[in-house]
Backbone as ProteinMPNN parsed JSONL, in Angstrom:
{"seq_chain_A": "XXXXXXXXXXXXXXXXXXXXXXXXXXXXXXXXXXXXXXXXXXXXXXXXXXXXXXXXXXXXXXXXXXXXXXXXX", "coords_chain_A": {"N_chain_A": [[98.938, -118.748, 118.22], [100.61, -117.918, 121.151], [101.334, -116.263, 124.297], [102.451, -115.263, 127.55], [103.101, -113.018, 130.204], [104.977, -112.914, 132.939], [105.366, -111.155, 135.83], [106.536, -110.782, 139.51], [105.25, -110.048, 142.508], [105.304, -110.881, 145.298], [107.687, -113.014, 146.699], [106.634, -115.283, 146.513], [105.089, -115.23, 144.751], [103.368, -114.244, 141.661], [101.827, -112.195, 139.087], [100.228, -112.673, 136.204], [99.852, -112.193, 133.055], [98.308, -112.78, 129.821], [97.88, -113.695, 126.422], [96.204, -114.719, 123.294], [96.151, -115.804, 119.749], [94.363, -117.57, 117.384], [92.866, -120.434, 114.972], [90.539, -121.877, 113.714], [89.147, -124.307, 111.871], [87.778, -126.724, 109.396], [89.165, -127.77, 107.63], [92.032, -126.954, 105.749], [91.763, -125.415, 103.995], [89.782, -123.686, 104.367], [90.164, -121.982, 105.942], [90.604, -118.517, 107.071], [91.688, -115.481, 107.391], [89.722, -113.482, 108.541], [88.368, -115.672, 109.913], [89.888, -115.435, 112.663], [90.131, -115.785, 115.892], [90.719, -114.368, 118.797], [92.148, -114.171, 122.605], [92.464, -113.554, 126.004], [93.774, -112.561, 129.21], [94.213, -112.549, 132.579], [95.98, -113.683, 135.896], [97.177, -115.411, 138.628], [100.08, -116.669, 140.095], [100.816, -118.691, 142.451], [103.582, -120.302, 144.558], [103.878, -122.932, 145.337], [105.027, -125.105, 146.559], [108.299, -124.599, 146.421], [110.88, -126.694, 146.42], [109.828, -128.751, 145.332], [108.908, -128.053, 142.5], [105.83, -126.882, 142.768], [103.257, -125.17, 141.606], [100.597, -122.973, 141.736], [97.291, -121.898, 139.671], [95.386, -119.234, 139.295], [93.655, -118.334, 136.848], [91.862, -115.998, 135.054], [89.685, -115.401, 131.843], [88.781, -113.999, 128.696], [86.75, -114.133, 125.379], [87.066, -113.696, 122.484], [84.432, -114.005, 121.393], [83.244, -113.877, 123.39], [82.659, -115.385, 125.839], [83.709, -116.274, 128.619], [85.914, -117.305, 131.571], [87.169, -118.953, 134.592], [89.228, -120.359, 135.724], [91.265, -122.878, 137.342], [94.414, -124.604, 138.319]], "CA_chain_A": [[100.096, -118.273, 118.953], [99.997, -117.662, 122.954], [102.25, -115.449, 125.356], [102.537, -114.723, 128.753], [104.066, -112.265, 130.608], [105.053, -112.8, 134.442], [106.14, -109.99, 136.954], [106.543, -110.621, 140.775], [104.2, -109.541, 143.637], [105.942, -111.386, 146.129], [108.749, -114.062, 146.943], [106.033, -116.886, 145.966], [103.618, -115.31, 143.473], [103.318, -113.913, 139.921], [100.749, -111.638, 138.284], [100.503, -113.147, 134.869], [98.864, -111.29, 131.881], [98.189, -113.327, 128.459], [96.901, -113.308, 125.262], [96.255, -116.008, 122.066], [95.416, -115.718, 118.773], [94.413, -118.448, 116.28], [91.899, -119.987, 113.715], [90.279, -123.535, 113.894], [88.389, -124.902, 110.569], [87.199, -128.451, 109.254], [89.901, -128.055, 106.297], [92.729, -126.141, 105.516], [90.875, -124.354, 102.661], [88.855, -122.96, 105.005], [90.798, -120.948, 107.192], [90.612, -117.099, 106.533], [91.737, -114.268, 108.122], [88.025, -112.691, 109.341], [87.84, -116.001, 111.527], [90.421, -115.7, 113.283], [89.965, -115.527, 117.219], [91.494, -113.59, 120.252], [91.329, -114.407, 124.094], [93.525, -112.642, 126.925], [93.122, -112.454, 130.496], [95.687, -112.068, 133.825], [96.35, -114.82, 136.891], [97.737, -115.049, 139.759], [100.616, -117.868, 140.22], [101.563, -119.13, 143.548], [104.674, -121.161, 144.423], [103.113, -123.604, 146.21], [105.938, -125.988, 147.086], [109.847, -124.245, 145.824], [111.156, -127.915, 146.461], [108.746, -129.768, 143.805], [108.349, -126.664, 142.088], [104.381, -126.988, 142.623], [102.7, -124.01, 141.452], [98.828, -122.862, 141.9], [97.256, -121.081, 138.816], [94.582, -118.877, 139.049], [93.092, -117.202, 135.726], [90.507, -115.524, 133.936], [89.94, -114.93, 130.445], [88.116, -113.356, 127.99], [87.831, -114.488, 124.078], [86.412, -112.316, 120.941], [83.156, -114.289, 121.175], [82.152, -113.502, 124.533], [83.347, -116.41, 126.502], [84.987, -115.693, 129.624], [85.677, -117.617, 132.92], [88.354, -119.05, 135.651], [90.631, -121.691, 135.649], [91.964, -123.458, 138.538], [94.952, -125.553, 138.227]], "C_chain_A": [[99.641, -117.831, 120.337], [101.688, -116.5, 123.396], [101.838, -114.951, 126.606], [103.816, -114.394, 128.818], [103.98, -112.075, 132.24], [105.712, -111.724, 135.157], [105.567, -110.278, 138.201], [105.882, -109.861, 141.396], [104.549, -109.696, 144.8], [106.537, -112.249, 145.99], [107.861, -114.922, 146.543], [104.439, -116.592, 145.361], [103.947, -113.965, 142.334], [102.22, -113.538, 139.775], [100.759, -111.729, 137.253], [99.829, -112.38, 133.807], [99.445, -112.274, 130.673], [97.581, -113.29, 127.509], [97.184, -114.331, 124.306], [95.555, -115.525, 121.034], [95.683, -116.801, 117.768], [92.996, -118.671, 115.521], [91.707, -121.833, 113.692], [89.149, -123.878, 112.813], [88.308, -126.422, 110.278], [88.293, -128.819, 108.134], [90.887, -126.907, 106.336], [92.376, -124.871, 104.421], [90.044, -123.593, 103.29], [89.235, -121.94, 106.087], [91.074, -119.7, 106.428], [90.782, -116.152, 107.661], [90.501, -113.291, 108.949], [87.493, -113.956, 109.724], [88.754, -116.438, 112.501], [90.071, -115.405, 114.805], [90.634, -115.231, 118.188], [90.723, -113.919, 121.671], [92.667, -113.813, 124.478], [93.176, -112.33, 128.357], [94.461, -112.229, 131.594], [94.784, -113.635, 134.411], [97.161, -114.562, 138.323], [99.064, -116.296, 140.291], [101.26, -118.014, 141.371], [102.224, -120.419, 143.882], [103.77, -122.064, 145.888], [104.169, -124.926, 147.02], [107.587, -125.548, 146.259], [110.32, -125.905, 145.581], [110.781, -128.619, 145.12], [108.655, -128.947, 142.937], [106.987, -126.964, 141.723], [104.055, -125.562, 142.392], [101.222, -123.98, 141.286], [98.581, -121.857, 140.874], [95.87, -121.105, 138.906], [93.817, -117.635, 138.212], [91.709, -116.916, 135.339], [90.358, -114.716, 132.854], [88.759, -114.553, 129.8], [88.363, -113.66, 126.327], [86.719, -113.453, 123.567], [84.953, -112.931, 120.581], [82.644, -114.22, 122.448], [82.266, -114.43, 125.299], [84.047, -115.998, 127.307], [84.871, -116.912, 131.056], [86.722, -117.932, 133.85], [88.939, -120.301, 135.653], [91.477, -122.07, 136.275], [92.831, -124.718, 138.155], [96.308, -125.782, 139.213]], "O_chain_A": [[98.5, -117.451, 120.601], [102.712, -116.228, 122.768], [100.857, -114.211, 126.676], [104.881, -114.741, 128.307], [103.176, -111.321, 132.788], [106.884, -111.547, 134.824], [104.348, -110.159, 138.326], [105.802, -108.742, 140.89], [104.246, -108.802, 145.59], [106.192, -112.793, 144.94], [108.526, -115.745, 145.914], [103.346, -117.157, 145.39], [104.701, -112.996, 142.431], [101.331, -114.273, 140.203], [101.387, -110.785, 136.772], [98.866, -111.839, 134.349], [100.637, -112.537, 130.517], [96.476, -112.761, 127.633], [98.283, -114.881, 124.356], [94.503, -114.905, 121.191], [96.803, -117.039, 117.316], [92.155, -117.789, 115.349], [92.56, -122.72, 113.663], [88.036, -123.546, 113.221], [88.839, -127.229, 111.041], [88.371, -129.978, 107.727], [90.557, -125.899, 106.96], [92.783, -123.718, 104.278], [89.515, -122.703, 102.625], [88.54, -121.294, 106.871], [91.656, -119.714, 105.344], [90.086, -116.106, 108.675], [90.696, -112.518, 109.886], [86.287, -113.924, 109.968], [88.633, -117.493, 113.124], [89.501, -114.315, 114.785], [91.371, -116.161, 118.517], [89.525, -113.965, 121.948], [93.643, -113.6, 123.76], [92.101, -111.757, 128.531], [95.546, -111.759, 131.249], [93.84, -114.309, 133.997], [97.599, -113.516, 138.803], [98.563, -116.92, 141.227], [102.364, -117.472, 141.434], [101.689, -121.495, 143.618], [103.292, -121.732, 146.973], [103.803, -125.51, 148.04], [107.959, -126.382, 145.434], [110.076, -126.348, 144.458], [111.465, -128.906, 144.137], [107.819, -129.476, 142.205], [106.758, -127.289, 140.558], [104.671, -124.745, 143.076], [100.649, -124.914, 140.726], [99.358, -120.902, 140.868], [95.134, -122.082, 138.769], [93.493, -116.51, 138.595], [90.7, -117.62, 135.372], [90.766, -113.556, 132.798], [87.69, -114.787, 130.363], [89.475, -113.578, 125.805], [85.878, -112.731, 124.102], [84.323, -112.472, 119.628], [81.465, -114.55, 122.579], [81.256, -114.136, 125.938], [85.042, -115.344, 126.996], [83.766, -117.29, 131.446], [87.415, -116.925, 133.992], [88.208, -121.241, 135.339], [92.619, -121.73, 135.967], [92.282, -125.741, 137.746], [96.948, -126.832, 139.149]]}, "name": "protein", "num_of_chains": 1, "seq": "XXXXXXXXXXXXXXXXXXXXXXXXXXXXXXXXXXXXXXXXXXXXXXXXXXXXXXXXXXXXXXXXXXXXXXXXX"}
């Protein structure tokens, strides 16, 4: 499961905050509650063209194994 949550900064950008939690195994029999995994991080989203609606996304995250970095799209 995922969610974000956007709130305004200015007329053409967004401070995003998110968070995910799920559970990835080789079998369905194998999925258990103590491995499930959490990540969550903020962004920054700028309207980069209203018209096209182009938008610029820049995040960084953090998961429950120590994994973290930035994400330009």
């Amino acid at each position: 499961a995922q969610t974000e949550y956007r709130f305004p900064v200015h007329r053409l950008a967004n401070i995003a905050l998110f968070g995910s939690v799920g559970q990835v195994a080789p079998s369905v029999n194998e999925l258990a509650i103590n491995n499930t995994r959490f990540a969550g991080g903020a962004g920054l989203r700028l309207l980069a063209n209203r018209k096209k609606k182009i938008t610029l996304r820049l995040d960084y995250a953090i998961t429950t194994d120590g994994n973290r970095g930035f994400y330009i799209k």
